[in-house]
Amino acid sequence: DLRDGRPLDASEFAVHLDHVRDGKAPQVYQNPEKFFERTFLTKNLTDLSAEVIRRLSGIKVETSATFNMTTQFGGGKTHALTLLYHLANGGSEANDWKGVSSILHKASVDKIPKARTAVFVGTEFDSITGRGGSDGTPLRKTPWGEIAFQLGGDAAFKIVEEHERQLISPSSEIIRKFLPENEPALILVDELMNYISRNRKSGLATQLYNFIQNLSEEVRAHDNVVLAVSIPASELEMTVEDQSEYNRFKKLLDRVGKAVIMSAEEETAEII
């Protein structure tokens, strides 16, 4: 396209994790085989994928249960979360996708474990109108209600139904009850700052901090559950309150998890 002078649609290169989960993303992101064919596995992306796969396989040695995706805008955070989603959702089917063999080799496992997945995207979720309610699913207006429902359906949602109604974050004990038993689970959280900024007045931003803290502590107690969180924000566009919240969440995730940078400068040419 560049050589022929054809204009490029920038939106083609923007991935929305919610759209992938809902089956509405462009095929290059929706179809995992095409996605992996067009993904350059940087060293850090390979390391991250291998560590997540090891953890989902029940191996706690040289793994982390929580990951804080840190890099600049356009640095590949959502792309990395999408890759993890496809791996966990595909299970053993992912073994034949391009590049997955190198991830398996790095992880020292024979196959990709299929895991329950939950996706929460701050820019997509509206806590006033909520999600569901008119489609035969329960109405969810909180991050914990949405994540519980995605992981375990109606039964898991019922565990946090009262917390949903009162807009109060569940404790680690309650979270433990809705996490799948004896089954791998991957929880992906993207674009947190947008949700926090929009829901500060309602108190849900504070409750979300408590939920992420309790959730991260709980996943550490499990052998095969992983939480990956992205809190991208532009400092030029943040208010004083936004900056304070950003620092607060970053300190929390750096303390309970592992910070991951998606790409190194020397790999830029290969990525392009």
C-alpha positions as protocol buffer text, in pm:
chain_id: "A"
residue {
  index: 1
  type: ASP
  ca { x: 0 y: 0 z: 0 }
}
residue {
  index: 2
  type: LEU
  ca { x: 282 y: 240 z: 85 }
}
residue {
  index: 3
  type: ARG
  ca { x: 472 y: 163 z: -235 }
}
residue {
  index: 4
  type: ASP
  ca { x: 161 y: 207 z: -451 }
}
residue {
  index: 5
  type: GLY
  ca { x: 66 y: 533 z: -281 }
}
residue {
  index: 6
  type: ARG
  ca { x: -268 y: 402 z: -155 }
}
residue {
  index: 7
  type: PRO
  ca { x: -407 y: 584 z: 150 }
}
residue {
  index: 8
  type: LEU
  ca { x: -402 y: 386 z: 473 }
}
residue {
  index: 9
  type: ASP
  ca { x: -695 y: 367 z: 712 }
}
residue {
  index: 10
  type: ALA
  ca { x: -542 y: 419 z: 1056 }
}
residue {
  index: 11
  type: SER
  ca { x: -843 y: 258 z: 1225 }
}
residue {
  index: 12
  type: GLU
  ca { x: -743 y: -69 z: 1059 }
}
residue {
  index: 13
  type: PHE
  ca { x: -449 y: -88 z: 1299 }
}
residue {
  index: 14
  type: ALA
  ca { x: -648 y: -17 z: 1617 }
}
residue {
  index: 15
  type: VAL
  ca { x: -768 y: -325 z: 1803 }
}
residue {
  index: 16
  type: HIS
  ca { x: -1056 y: -323 z: 2052 }
}
residue {
  index: 17
  type: LEU
  ca { x: -1051 y: -621 z: 2285 }
}
residue {
  index: 18
  type: ASP
  ca { x: -1426 y: -606 z: 2347 }
}
residue {
  index: 19
  type: HIS
  ca { x: -1488 y: -631 z: 1972 }
}
residue {
  index: 20
  type: VAL
  ca { x: -1267 y: -940 z: 1949 }
}
residue {
  index: 21
  type: ARG
  ca { x: -1458 y: -1105 z: 2233 }
}
residue {
  index: 22
  type: ASP
  ca { x: -1793 y: -1015 z: 2074 }
}
residue {
  index: 23
  type: GLY
  ca { x: -1686 y: -1133 z: 1728 }
}
residue {
  index: 24
  type: LYS
  ca { x: -1712 y: -785 z: 1574 }
}
residue {
  index: 25
  type: ALA
  ca { x: -1344 y: -706 z: 1509 }
}
residue {
  index: 26
  type: PRO
  ca { x: -1182 y: -701 z: 1161 }
}
residue {
  index: 27
  type: GLN
  ca { x: -1078 y: -1050 z: 1049 }
}
residue {
  index: 28
  type: VAL
  ca { x: -709 y: -972 z: 1094 }
}
residue {
  index: 29
  type: TYR
  ca { x: -779 y: -942 z: 1468 }
}
residue {
  index: 30
  type: GLN
  ca { x: -1081 y: -1172 z: 1495 }
}
residue {
  index: 31
  type: ASN
  ca { x: -931 y: -1475 z: 1320 }
}
residue {
  index: 32
  type: PRO
  ca { x: -652 y: -1603 z: 1547 }
}
residue {
  index: 33
  type: GLU
  ca { x: -457 y: -1771 z: 1265 }
}
residue {
  index: 34
  type: LYS
  ca { x: -448 y: -1445 z: 1065 }
}
residue {
  index: 35
  type: PHE
  ca { x: -367 y: -1253 z: 1382 }
}
residue {
  index: 36
  type: PHE
  ca { x: -64 y: -1470 z: 1458 }
}
residue {
  index: 37
  type: GLU
  ca { x: 51 y: -1464 z: 1094 }
}
residue {
  index: 38
  type: ARG
  ca { x: 74 y: -1084 z: 1115 }
}
residue {
  index: 39
  type: THR
  ca { x: 216 y: -1056 z: 1466 }
}
residue {
  index: 40
  type: PHE
  ca { x: 588 y: -1011 z: 1523 }
}
residue {
  index: 41
  type: LEU
  ca { x: 668 y: -1186 z: 1849 }
}
residue {
  index: 42
  type: THR
  ca { x: 909 y: -951 z: 2021 }
}
residue {
  index: 43
  type: LYS
  ca { x: 1129 y: -1096 z: 2294 }
}
residue {
  index: 44
  type: ASN
  ca { x: 914 y: -938 z: 2565 }
}
residue {
  index: 45
  type: LEU
  ca { x: 589 y: -1053 z: 2402 }
}
residue {
  index: 46
  type: THR
  ca { x: 724 y: -1407 z: 2377 }
}
residue {
  index: 47
  type: ASP
  ca { x: 838 y: -1396 z: 2740 }
}
residue {
  index: 48
  type: LEU
  ca { x: 500 y: -1263 z: 2856 }
}
residue {
  index: 49
  type: SER
  ca { x: 305 y: -1524 z: 2659 }
}
residue {
  index: 50
  type: ALA
  ca { x: 526 y: -1807 z: 2786 }
}
residue {
  index: 51
  type: GLU
  ca { x: 492 y: -1694 z: 3146 }
}
residue {
  index: 52
  type: VAL
  ca { x: 114 y: -1668 z: 3120 }
}
residue {
  index: 53
  type: ILE
  ca { x: 91 y: -2011 z: 2955 }
}
residue {
  index: 54
  type: ARG
  ca { x: 307 y: -2163 z: 3229 }
}
residue {
  index: 55
  type: ARG
  ca { x: 84 y: -2013 z: 3496 }
}
residue {
  index: 56
  type: LEU
  ca { x: -237 y: -2127 z: 3325 }
}
residue {
  index: 57
  type: SER
  ca { x: -80 y: -2474 z: 3306 }
}
residue {
  index: 58
  type: GLY
  ca { x: -49 y: -2478 z: 3684 }
}
residue {
  index: 59
  type: ILE
  ca { x: 325 y: -2402 z: 3701 }
}
residue {
  index: 60
  type: LYS
  ca { x: 407 y: -2136 z: 3962 }
}
residue {
  index: 61
  type: VAL
  ca { x: 786 y: -2145 z: 3923 }
}
residue {
  index: 62
  type: GLU
  ca { x: 918 y: -1845 z: 3727 }
}
residue {
  index: 63
  type: THR
  ca { x: 569 y: -1706 z: 3672 }
}
residue {
  index: 64
  type: SER
  ca { x: 357 y: -1418 z: 3795 }
}
residue {
  index: 65
  type: ALA
  ca { x: -19 y: -1417 z: 3854 }
}
residue {
  index: 66
  type: THR
  ca { x: -63 y: -1046 z: 3779 }
}
residue {
  index: 67
  type: PHE
  ca { x: 84 y: -839 z: 3496 }
}
residue {
  index: 68
  type: ASN
  ca { x: 90 y: -462 z: 3456 }
}
residue {
  index: 69
  type: MET
  ca { x: 116 y: -375 z: 3088 }
}
residue {
  index: 70
  type: THR
  ca { x: 333 y: -63 z: 3075 }
}
residue {
  index: 71
  type: THR
  ca { x: 434 y: 126 z: 2763 }
}
residue {
  index: 72
  type: GLN
  ca { x: 344 y: 438 z: 2567 }
}
residue {
  index: 73
  type: PHE
  ca { x: 31 y: 488 z: 2356 }
}
residue {
  index: 74
  type: GLY
  ca { x: 49 y: 262 z: 2053 }
}
residue {
  index: 75
  type: GLY
  ca { x: 308 y: 46 z: 2225 }
}
residue {
  index: 76
  type: GLY
  ca { x: 121 y: -279 z: 2182 }
}
residue {
  index: 77
  type: LYS
  ca { x: -63 y: -328 z: 2512 }
}
residue {
  index: 78
  type: THR
  ca { x: -401 y: -417 z: 2362 }
}
residue {
  index: 79
  type: HIS
  ca { x: -232 y: -621 z: 2090 }
}
residue {
  index: 80
  type: ALA
  ca { x: -60 y: -824 z: 2364 }
}
residue {
  index: 81
  type: LEU
  ca { x: -387 y: -870 z: 2555 }
}
residue {
  index: 82
  type: THR
  ca { x: -554 y: -986 z: 2233 }
}
residue {
  index: 83
  type: LEU
  ca { x: -276 y: -1239 z: 2178 }
}
residue {
  index: 84
  type: LEU
  ca { x: -324 y: -1376 z: 2530 }
}
residue {
  index: 85
  type: TYR
  ca { x: -701 y: -1392 z: 2473 }
}
residue {
  index: 86
  type: HIS
  ca { x: -662 y: -1594 z: 2153 }
}
residue {
  index: 87
  type: LEU
  ca { x: -415 y: -1834 z: 2317 }
}
residue {
  index: 88
  type: ALA
  ca { x: -636 y: -1899 z: 2621 }
}
residue {
  index: 89
  type: ASN
  ca { x: -952 y: -1921 z: 2411 }
}
residue {
  index: 90
  type: GLY
  ca { x: -795 y: -2147 z: 2150 }
}
residue {
  index: 91
  type: GLY
  ca { x: -631 y: -2396 z: 2384 }
}
residue {
  index: 92
  type: SER
  ca { x: -463 y: -2687 z: 2204 }
}
residue {
  index: 93
  type: GLU
  ca { x: -591 y: -2554 z: 1868 }
}
residue {
  index: 94
  type: ALA
  ca { x: -340 y: -2272 z: 1907 }
}
residue {
  index: 95
  type: ASN
  ca { x: -46 y: -2513 z: 1892 }
}
residue {
  index: 96
  type: ASP
  ca { x: -31 y: -2491 z: 1511 }
}
residue {
  index: 97
  type: TRP
  ca { x: -58 y: -2112 z: 1481 }
}
residue {
  index: 98
  type: LYS
  ca { x: 249 y: -1927 z: 1354 }
}
residue {
  index: 99
  type: GLY
  ca { x: 500 y: -1854 z: 1630 }
}
residue {
  index: 100
  type: VAL
  ca { x: 319 y: -2051 z: 1900 }
}
residue {
  index: 101
  type: SER
  ca { x: 582 y: -2327 z: 1890 }
}
residue {
  index: 102
  type: SER
  ca { x: 842 y: -2074 z: 2011 }
}
residue {
  index: 103
  type: ILE
  ca { x: 608 y: -1973 z: 2296 }
}
residue {
  index: 104
  type: LEU
  ca { x: 560 y: -2339 z: 2396 }
}
residue {
  index: 105
  type: HIS
  ca { x: 936 y: -2396 z: 2383 }
}
residue {
  index: 106
  type: LYS
  ca { x: 1000 y: -2092 z: 2601 }
}
residue {
  index: 107
  type: ALA
  ca { x: 728 y: -2202 z: 2844 }
}
residue {
  index: 108
  type: SER
  ca { x: 855 y: -2562 z: 2854 }
}
residue {
  index: 109
  type: VAL
  ca { x: 503 y: -2700 z: 2810 }
}
residue {
  index: 110
  type: ASP
  ca { x: 359 y: -2929 z: 2542 }
}
residue {
  index: 111
  type: LYS
  ca { x: 30 y: -2753 z: 2468 }
}
residue {
  index: 112
  type: ILE
  ca { x: -165 y: -2434 z: 2529 }
}
residue {
  index: 113
  type: PRO
  ca { x: -419 y: -2485 z: 2810 }
}
residue {
  index: 114
  type: LYS
  ca { x: -774 y: -2377 z: 2727 }
}
residue {
  index: 115
  type: ALA
  ca { x: -892 y: -2131 z: 2990 }
}
residue {
  index: 116
  type: ARG
  ca { x: -1206 y: -1946 z: 3092 }
}
residue {
  index: 117
  type: THR
  ca { x: -1166 y: -1586 z: 2983 }
}
residue {
  index: 118
  type: ALA
  ca { x: -1310 y: -1255 z: 3099 }
}
residue {
  index: 119
  type: VAL
  ca { x: -1254 y: -919 z: 2926 }
}
residue {
  index: 120
  type: PHE
  ca { x: -1323 y: -578 z: 3077 }
}
residue {
  index: 121
  type: VAL
  ca { x: -1252 y: -269 z: 2863 }
}
residue {
  index: 122
  type: GLY
  ca { x: -1293 y: 65 z: 3039 }
}
residue {
  index: 123
  type: THR
  ca { x: -1382 y: 261 z: 2726 }
}
residue {
  index: 124
  type: GLU
  ca { x: -1662 y: 18 z: 2636 }
}
residue {
  index: 125
  type: PHE
  ca { x: -1832 y: -50 z: 2970 }
}
residue {
  index: 126
  type: ASP
  ca { x: -2101 y: 194 z: 3089 }
}
residue {
  index: 127
  type: SER
  ca { x: -2204 y: 161 z: 3453 }
}
residue {
  index: 128
  type: ILE
  ca { x: -2519 y: 373 z: 3412 }
}
residue {
  index: 129
  type: THR
  ca { x: -2690 y: 173 z: 3138 }
}
residue {
  index: 130
  type: GLY
  ca { x: -2505 y: -147 z: 3220 }
}
residue {
  index: 131
  type: ARG
  ca { x: -2478 y: -454 z: 3001 }
}
residue {
  index: 132
  type: GLY
  ca { x: -2739 y: -726 z: 2951 }
}
residue {
  index: 133
  type: GLY
  ca { x: -3080 y: -722 z: 3116 }
}
residue {
  index: 134
  type: SER
  ca { x: -3282 y: -730 z: 2793 }
}
residue {
  index: 135
  type: ASP
  ca { x: -3112 y: -1024 z: 2623 }
}
residue {
  index: 136
  type: GLY
  ca { x: -3184 y: -1298 z: 2874 }
}
residue {
  index: 137
  type: THR
  ca { x: -2867 y: -1228 z: 3073 }
}
residue {
  index: 138
  type: PRO
  ca { x: -2856 y: -1048 z: 3410 }
}
residue {
  index: 139
  type: LEU
  ca { x: -2802 y: -671 z: 3406 }
}
residue {
  index: 140
  type: ARG
  ca { x: -2441 y: -592 z: 3498 }
}
residue {
  index: 141
  type: LYS
  ca { x: -2340 y: -240 z: 3601 }
}
residue {
  index: 142
  type: THR
  ca { x: -2007 y: -306 z: 3774 }
}
residue {
  index: 143
  type: PRO
  ca { x: -1670 y: -447 z: 3665 }
}
residue {
  index: 144
  type: TRP
  ca { x: -1700 y: -731 z: 3919 }
}
residue {
  index: 145
  type: GLY
  ca { x: -2047 y: -825 z: 3801 }
}
residue {
  index: 146
  type: GLU
  ca { x: -1933 y: -830 z: 3438 }
}
residue {
  index: 147
  type: ILE
  ca { x: -1616 y: -1031 z: 3507 }
}
residue {
  index: 148
  type: ALA
  ca { x: -1799 y: -1282 z: 3728 }
}
residue {
  index: 149
  type: PHE
  ca { x: -2065 y: -1333 z: 3460 }
}
residue {
  index: 150
  type: GLN
  ca { x: -1810 y: -1385 z: 3183 }
}
residue {
  index: 151
  type: LEU
  ca { x: -1620 y: -1640 z: 3391 }
}
residue {
  index: 152
  type: GLY
  ca { x: -1915 y: -1843 z: 3518 }
}
residue {
  index: 153
  type: GLY
  ca { x: -2245 y: -1723 z: 3376 }
}
residue {
  index: 154
  type: ASP
  ca { x: -2557 y: -1677 z: 3590 }
}
residue {
  index: 155
  type: ALA
  ca { x: -2427 y: -1893 z: 3875 }
}
residue {
  index: 156
  type: ALA
  ca { x: -2111 y: -1684 z: 3918 }
}
residue {
  index: 157
  type: PHE
  ca { x: -2304 y: -1358 z: 3883 }
}
residue {
  index: 158
  type: LYS
  ca { x: -2541 y: -1458 z: 4164 }
}
residue {
  index: 159
  type: ILE
  ca { x: -2243 y: -1474 z: 4400 }
}
residue {
  index: 160
  type: VAL
  ca { x: -2182 y: -1100 z: 4351 }
}
residue {
  index: 161
  type: GLU
  ca { x: -2543 y: -998 z: 4286 }
}
residue {
  index: 162
  type: GLU
  ca { x: -2578 y: -809 z: 4614 }
}
residue {
  index: 163
  type: HIS
  ca { x: -2240 y: -641 z: 4566 }
}
residue {
  index: 164
  type: GLU
  ca { x: -2361 y: -546 z: 4219 }
}
residue {
  index: 165
  type: ARG
  ca { x: -2681 y: -396 z: 4359 }
}
residue {
  index: 166
  type: GLN
  ca { x: -2502 y: -196 z: 4630 }
}
residue {
  index: 167
  type: LEU
  ca { x: -2209 y: -99 z: 4401 }
}
residue {
  index: 168
  type: ILE
  ca { x: -1961 y: -235 z: 4657 }
}
residue {
  index: 169
  type: SER
  ca { x: -1650 y: -430 z: 4564 }
}
residue {
  index: 170
  type: PRO
  ca { x: -1650 y: -796 z: 4672 }
}
residue {
  index: 171
  type: SER
  ca { x: -1389 y: -924 z: 4916 }
}
residue {
  index: 172
  type: SER
  ca { x: -1124 y: -1182 z: 4827 }
}
residue {
  index: 173
  type: GLU
  ca { x: -1343 y: -1448 z: 4987 }
}
residue {
  index: 174
  type: ILE
  ca { x: -1632 y: -1368 z: 4752 }
}
residue {
  index: 175
  type: ILE
  ca { x: -1401 y: -1345 z: 4450 }
}
residue {
  index: 176
  type: ARG
  ca { x: -1268 y: -1691 z: 4539 }
}
residue {
  index: 177
  type: LYS
  ca { x: -1620 y: -1829 z: 4508 }
}
residue {
  index: 178
  type: PHE
  ca { x: -1680 y: -1707 z: 4153 }
}
residue {
  index: 179
  type: LEU
  ca { x: -1337 y: -1802 z: 4013 }
}
residue {
  index: 180
  type: PRO
  ca { x: -1357 y: -2138 z: 3828 }
}
residue {
  index: 181
  type: GLU
  ca { x: -1261 y: -2441 z: 4036 }
}
residue {
  index: 182
  type: ASN
  ca { x: -981 y: -2663 z: 3903 }
}
residue {
  index: 183
  type: GLU
  ca { x: -988 y: -2482 z: 3571 }
}
residue {
  index: 184
  type: PRO
  ca { x: -754 y: -2219 z: 3422 }
}
residue {
  index: 185
  type: ALA
  ca { x: -885 y: -1863 z: 3401 }
}
residue {
  index: 186
  type: LEU
  ca { x: -752 y: -1552 z: 3229 }
}
residue {
  index: 187
  type: ILE
  ca { x: -884 y: -1207 z: 3322 }
}
residue {
  index: 188
  type: LEU
  ca { x: -793 y: -917 z: 3091 }
}
residue {
  index: 189
  type: VAL
  ca { x: -853 y: -554 z: 3189 }
}
residue {
  index: 190
  type: ASP
  ca { x: -785 y: -273 z: 2940 }
}
residue {
  index: 191
  type: GLU
  ca { x: -825 y: 107 z: 2931 }
}
residue {
  index: 192
  type: LEU
  ca { x: -880 y: 148 z: 3306 }
}
residue {
  index: 193
  type: MET
  ca { x: -818 y: 524 z: 3322 }
}
residue {
  index: 194
  type: ASN
  ca { x: -1111 y: 603 z: 3095 }
}
residue {
  index: 195
  type: TYR
  ca { x: -1350 y: 412 z: 3322 }
}
residue {
  index: 196
  type: ILE
  ca { x: -1199 y: 563 z: 3638 }
}
residue {
  index: 197
  type: SER
  ca { x: -1227 y: 920 z: 3509 }
}
residue {
  index: 198
  type: ARG
  ca { x: -1592 y: 872 z: 3408 }
}
residue {
  index: 199
  type: ASN
  ca { x: -1698 y: 702 z: 3731 }
}
residue {
  index: 200
  type: ARG
  ca { x: -1515 y: 905 z: 3993 }
}
residue {
  index: 201
  type: LYS
  ca { x: -1825 y: 1093 z: 4117 }
}
residue {
  index: 202
  type: SER
  ca { x: -2028 y: 775 z: 4167 }
}
residue {
  index: 203
  type: GLY
  ca { x: -1761 y: 622 z: 4390 }
}
residue {
  index: 204
  type: LEU
  ca { x: -1711 y: 330 z: 4153 }
}
residue {
  index: 205
  type: ALA
  ca { x: -1353 y: 439 z: 4080 }
}
residue {
  index: 206
  type: THR
  ca { x: -1261 y: 386 z: 4445 }
}
residue {
  index: 207
  type: GLN
  ca { x: -1449 y: 57 z: 4455 }
}
residue {
  index: 208
  type: LEU
  ca { x: -1267 y: -52 z: 4139 }
}
residue {
  index: 209
  type: TYR
  ca { x: -933 y: 6 z: 4314 }
}
residue {
  index: 210
  type: ASN
  ca { x: -1048 y: -217 z: 4599 }
}
residue {
  index: 211
  type: PHE
  ca { x: -1168 y: -481 z: 4352 }
}
residue {
  index: 212
  type: ILE
  ca { x: -840 y: -489 z: 4155 }
}
residue {
  index: 213
  type: GLN
  ca { x: -648 y: -511 z: 4483 }
}
residue {
  index: 214
  type: ASN
  ca { x: -863 y: -798 z: 4615 }
}
residue {
  index: 215
  type: LEU
  ca { x: -865 y: -973 z: 4277 }
}
residue {
  index: 216
  type: SER
  ca { x: -487 y: -953 z: 4237 }
}
residue {
  index: 217
  type: GLU
  ca { x: -434 y: -1088 z: 4587 }
}
residue {
  index: 218
  type: GLU
  ca { x: -674 y: -1375 z: 4521 }
}
residue {
  index: 219
  type: VAL
  ca { x: -527 y: -1480 z: 4185 }
}
residue {
  index: 220
  type: ARG
  ca { x: -186 y: -1507 z: 4354 }
}
residue {
  index: 221
  type: ALA
  ca { x: -330 y: -1784 z: 4570 }
}
residue {
  index: 222
  type: HIS
  ca { x: -428 y: -1988 z: 4263 }
}
residue {
  index: 223
  type: ASP
  ca { x: -196 y: -2199 z: 4051 }
}
residue {
  index: 224
  type: ASN
  ca { x: -374 y: -2141 z: 3719 }
}
residue {
  index: 225
  type: VAL
  ca { x: -535 y: -1795 z: 3720 }
}
residue {
  index: 226
  type: VAL
  ca { x: -381 y: -1488 z: 3553 }
}
residue {
  index: 227
  type: LEU
  ca { x: -479 y: -1120 z: 3567 }
}
residue {
  index: 228
  type: ALA
  ca { x: -336 y: -882 z: 3305 }
}
residue {
  index: 229
  type: VAL
  ca { x: -415 y: -511 z: 3342 }
}
residue {
  index: 230
  type: SER
  ca { x: -347 y: -216 z: 3112 }
}
residue {
  index: 231
  type: ILE
  ca { x: -387 y: 137 z: 3249 }
}
residue {
  index: 232
  type: PRO
  ca { x: -279 y: 353 z: 2953 }
}
residue {
  index: 233
  type: ALA
  ca { x: -314 y: 727 z: 2981 }
}
residue {
  index: 234
  type: SER
  ca { x: -160 y: 1035 z: 2828 }
}
residue {
  index: 235
  type: GLU
  ca { x: -11 y: 1264 z: 3093 }
}
residue {
  index: 236
  type: LEU
  ca { x: -82 y: 1561 z: 2866 }
}
residue {
  index: 237
  type: GLU
  ca { x: -455 y: 1483 z: 2880 }
}
residue {
  index: 238
  type: MET
  ca { x: -487 y: 1387 z: 3248 }
}
residue {
  index: 239
  type: THR
  ca { x: -643 y: 1605 z: 3514 }
}
residue {
  index: 240
  type: VAL
  ca { x: -487 y: 1630 z: 3859 }
}
residue {
  index: 241
  type: GLU
  ca { x: -738 y: 1369 z: 3981 }
}
residue {
  index: 242
  type: ASP
  ca { x: -656 y: 1142 z: 3688 }
}
residue {
  index: 243
  type: GLN
  ca { x: -284 y: 1165 z: 3759 }
}
residue {
  index: 244
  type: SER
  ca { x: -341 y: 1079 z: 4124 }
}
residue {
  index: 245
  type: GLU
  ca { x: -554 y: 776 z: 4035 }
}
residue {
  index: 246
  type: TYR
  ca { x: -305 y: 664 z: 3769 }
}
residue {
  index: 247
  type: ASN
  ca { x: -18 y: 672 z: 4019 }
}
residue {
  index: 248
  type: ARG
  ca { x: -230 y: 490 z: 4276 }
}
residue {
  index: 249
  type: PHE
  ca { x: -323 y: 205 z: 4043 }
}
residue {
  index: 250
  type: LYS
  ca { x: 29 y: 179 z: 3899 }
}
residue {
  index: 251
  type: LYS
  ca { x: 181 y: 149 z: 4247 }
}
residue {
  index: 252
  type: LEU
  ca { x: -71 y: -120 z: 4336 }
}
residue {
  index: 253
  type: LEU
  ca { x: -4 y: -325 z: 4022 }
}
residue {
  index: 254
  type: ASP
  ca { x: 373 y: -281 z: 4049 }
}
residue {
  index: 255
  type: ARG
  ca { x: 355 y: -407 z: 4407 }
}
residue {
  index: 256
  type: VAL
  ca { x: 136 y: -714 z: 4352 }
}
residue {
  index: 257
  type: GLY
  ca { x: 238 y: -801 z: 3996 }
}
residue {
  index: 258
  type: LYS
  ca { x: 500 y: -775 z: 3727 }
}
residue {
  index: 259
  type: ALA
  ca { x: 548 y: -477 z: 3497 }
}
residue {
  index: 260
  type: VAL
  ca { x: 581 y: -575 z: 3131 }
}
residue {
  index: 261
  type: ILE
  ca { x: 710 y: -354 z: 2847 }
}
residue {
  index: 262
  type: MET
  ca { x: 593 y: -482 z: 2510 }
}
residue {
  index: 263
  type: SER
  ca { x: 871 y: -380 z: 2273 }
}
residue {
  index: 264
  type: ALA
  ca { x: 1229 y: -262 z: 2273 }
}
residue {
  index: 265
  type: GLU
  ca { x: 1354 y: 13 z: 2042 }
}
residue {
  index: 266
  type: GLU
  ca { x: 1588 y: -218 z: 1852 }
}
residue {
  index: 267
  type: GLU
  ca { x: 1288 y: -433 z: 1747 }
}
residue {
  index: 268
  type: THR
  ca { x: 1093 y: -148 z: 1586 }
}
residue {
  index: 269
  type: ALA
  ca { x: 1208 y: -227 z: 1233 }
}
residue {
  index: 270
  type: GLU
  ca { x: 1103 y: -592 z: 1265 }
}
residue {
  index: 271
  type: ILE
  ca { x: 765 y: -492 z: 1407 }
}
residue {
  index: 272
  type: ILE
  ca { x: 701 y: -261 z: 1111 }
}
